[in-house]
Every structure is written in C-alpha cells, then in structure tokens.
Coordinates of C-alpha atoms in Angstrom, one line a residue:
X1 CA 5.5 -14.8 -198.1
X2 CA 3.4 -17.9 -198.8
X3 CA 1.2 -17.5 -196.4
X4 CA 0.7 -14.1 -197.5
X5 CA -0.3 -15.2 -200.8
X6 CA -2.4 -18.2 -199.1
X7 CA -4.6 -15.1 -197.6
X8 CA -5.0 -13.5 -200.1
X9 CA -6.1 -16.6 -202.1
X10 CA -8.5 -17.4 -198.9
X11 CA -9.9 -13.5 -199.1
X12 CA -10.3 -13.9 -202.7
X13 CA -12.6 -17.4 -202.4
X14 CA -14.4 -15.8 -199.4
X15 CA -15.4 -12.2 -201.7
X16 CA -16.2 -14.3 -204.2
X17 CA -18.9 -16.4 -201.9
X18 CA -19.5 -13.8 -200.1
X19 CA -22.9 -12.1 -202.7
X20 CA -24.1 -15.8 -202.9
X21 CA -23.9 -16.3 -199.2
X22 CA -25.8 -13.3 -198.4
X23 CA -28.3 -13.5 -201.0
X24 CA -29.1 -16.7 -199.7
X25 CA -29.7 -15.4 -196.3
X26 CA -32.1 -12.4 -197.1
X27 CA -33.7 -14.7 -199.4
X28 CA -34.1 -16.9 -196.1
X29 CA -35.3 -14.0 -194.0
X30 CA -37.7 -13.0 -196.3
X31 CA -39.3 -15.9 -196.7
X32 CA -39.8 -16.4 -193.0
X33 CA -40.9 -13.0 -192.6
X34 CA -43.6 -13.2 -195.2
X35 CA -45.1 -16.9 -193.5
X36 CA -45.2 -14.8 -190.5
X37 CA -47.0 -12.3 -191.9
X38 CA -49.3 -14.6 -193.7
X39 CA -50.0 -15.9 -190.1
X40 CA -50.7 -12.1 -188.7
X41 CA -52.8 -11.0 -191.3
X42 CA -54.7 -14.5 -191.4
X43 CA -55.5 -14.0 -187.7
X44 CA -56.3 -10.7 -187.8
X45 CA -59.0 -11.1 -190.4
X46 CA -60.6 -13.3 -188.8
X47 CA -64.0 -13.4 -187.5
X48 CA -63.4 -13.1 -184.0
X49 CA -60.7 -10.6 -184.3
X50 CA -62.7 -8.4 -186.2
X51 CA -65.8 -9.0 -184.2
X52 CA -63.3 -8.4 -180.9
X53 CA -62.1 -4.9 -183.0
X54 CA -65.8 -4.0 -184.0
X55 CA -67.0 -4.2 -180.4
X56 CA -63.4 -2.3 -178.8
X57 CA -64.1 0.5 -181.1
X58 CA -67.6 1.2 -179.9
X59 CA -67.5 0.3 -176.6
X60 CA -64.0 1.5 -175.5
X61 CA -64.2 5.3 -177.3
X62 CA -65.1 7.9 -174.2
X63 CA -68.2 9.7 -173.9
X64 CA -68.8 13.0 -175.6
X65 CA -67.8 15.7 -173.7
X66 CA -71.6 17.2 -173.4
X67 CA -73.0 13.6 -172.1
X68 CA -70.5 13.2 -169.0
X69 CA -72.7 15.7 -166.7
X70 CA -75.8 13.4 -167.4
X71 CA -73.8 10.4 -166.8
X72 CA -72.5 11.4 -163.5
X73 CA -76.2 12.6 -162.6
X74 CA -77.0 8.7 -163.1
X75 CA -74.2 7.8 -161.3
X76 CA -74.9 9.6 -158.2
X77 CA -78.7 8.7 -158.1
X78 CA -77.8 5.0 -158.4
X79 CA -75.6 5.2 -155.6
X80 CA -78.3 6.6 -153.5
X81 CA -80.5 4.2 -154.3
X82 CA -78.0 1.5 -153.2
X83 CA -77.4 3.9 -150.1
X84 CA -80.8 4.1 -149.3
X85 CA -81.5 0.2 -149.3
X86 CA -79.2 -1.0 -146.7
X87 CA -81.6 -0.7 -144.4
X88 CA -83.7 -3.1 -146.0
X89 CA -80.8 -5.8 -146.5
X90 CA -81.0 -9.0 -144.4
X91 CA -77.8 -10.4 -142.6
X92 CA -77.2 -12.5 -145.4
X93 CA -77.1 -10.1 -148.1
X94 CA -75.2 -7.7 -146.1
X95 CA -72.6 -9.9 -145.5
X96 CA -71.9 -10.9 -149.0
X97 CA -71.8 -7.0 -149.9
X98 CA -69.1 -7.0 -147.0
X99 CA -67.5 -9.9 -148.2
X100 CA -66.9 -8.1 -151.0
X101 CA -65.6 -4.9 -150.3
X102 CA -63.5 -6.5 -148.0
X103 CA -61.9 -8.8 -151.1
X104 CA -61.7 -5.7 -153.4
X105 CA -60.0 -3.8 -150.8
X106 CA -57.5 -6.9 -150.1
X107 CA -56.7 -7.1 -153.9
X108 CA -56.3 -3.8 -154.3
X109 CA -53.5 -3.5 -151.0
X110 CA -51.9 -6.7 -152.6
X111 CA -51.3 -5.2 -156.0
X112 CA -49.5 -1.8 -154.2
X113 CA -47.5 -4.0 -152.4
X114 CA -46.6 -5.9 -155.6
X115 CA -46.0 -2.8 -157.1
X116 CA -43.8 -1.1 -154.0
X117 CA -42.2 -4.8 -154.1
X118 CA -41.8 -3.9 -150.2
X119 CA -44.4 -4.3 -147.5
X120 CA -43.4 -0.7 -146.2
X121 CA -43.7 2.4 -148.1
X122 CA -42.4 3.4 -151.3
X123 CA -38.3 3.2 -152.1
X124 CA -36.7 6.3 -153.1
X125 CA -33.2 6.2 -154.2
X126 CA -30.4 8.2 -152.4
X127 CA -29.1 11.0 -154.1

C-alpha cells in the first residue's frame, strides 16, 4: 500500500511540473525557430538573392506560345550555318569540335549508367 501511495505522490509532483516543463520547452522551440527564421528571411533579402530571383524570373519563364515558331526558324538556320562551315574548318578546329562531342556524349552515357546503377540495361523487378 505504501508504495501505492508513493506513486501517487510521484504522479502528483510530476502533473504538477509537468505545465512548467512544457512551457519551457515551446518557449525553447520558439525561440530557436524564430533565430532561424531571422537567418532565412535575412538571406533571402539580400542583394544577391533578390538579384539571383530578379534574373530567374525573367530568364527562366518559357517563351509565349506565338514566338516558339520564330525561335525554332532561328534555330534551324543556325545550325545550317554551322553545317555549312565544316568544310571550311582546319584540322585543328575540327578536332576540338570532335573533342567535344565526343566528351558530351561520354558524360551523357556515364550519367545513364549512374542512373541504371548497372552497366547493362535497365532493372525491372519480378512480379
């Protein structure tokens, strides 16, 4: 029976604690949340940020829907332009055009094989 009553007493103490206890953790968490938002919003008005923001806005937003046939127009004449001077390349610059196709196409066969994480084909699970 005594150590009934001992528990109970314990419980008692422990309810009594308990709204101090817990006040003093929220008031804990609160405070660390708003330094850490201090921080975010600090950064985040900053010049560079908002310079960075500024520039994503403009340059990252797609084209109008009417301007794409104009820019593809531009795209395909540049390319013929590029086609049509190979012929005038020397060895030298025709090499470092190859040089880099070749390293584009390496990079690109690396990162499937990173993202097959197998050298061979793609894994399917069994059903």
């Amino acid at each position: 029976m005594a150590a009934a009553a001992k528990a109970a007493s314990t419980a008692q103490k422990l309810a009594a604690k308990l709204p101090a206890l817990v006040t003093g953790v929220v008031s804990q968490a609160s405070g660390t949340a708003n330094r850490v938002a201090k921080e975010v919003t600090g950064v985040y008005r900053s010049k560079p940020v908002q310079t960075f923001i500024k520039d994503a806005s403009v340059e990252l937003t797609p084209p109008p829907i009417g301007q794409i046939p104009s820019i593809l127009t531009k795209g395909f004449q540049g390319m013929g332009a590029e086609v049509s001077k190979i012929g005038g390349l020397t060895v030298k610059e025709a090499g470092i055009k190859a040089i880099t196709v070749f390293e584009v196409s390496c990079w690109f066969l690396l990162g499937e094989i990173v993202g097959r994480r197998s050298f061979f084909g793609y894994k399917f699970p069994l059903e």
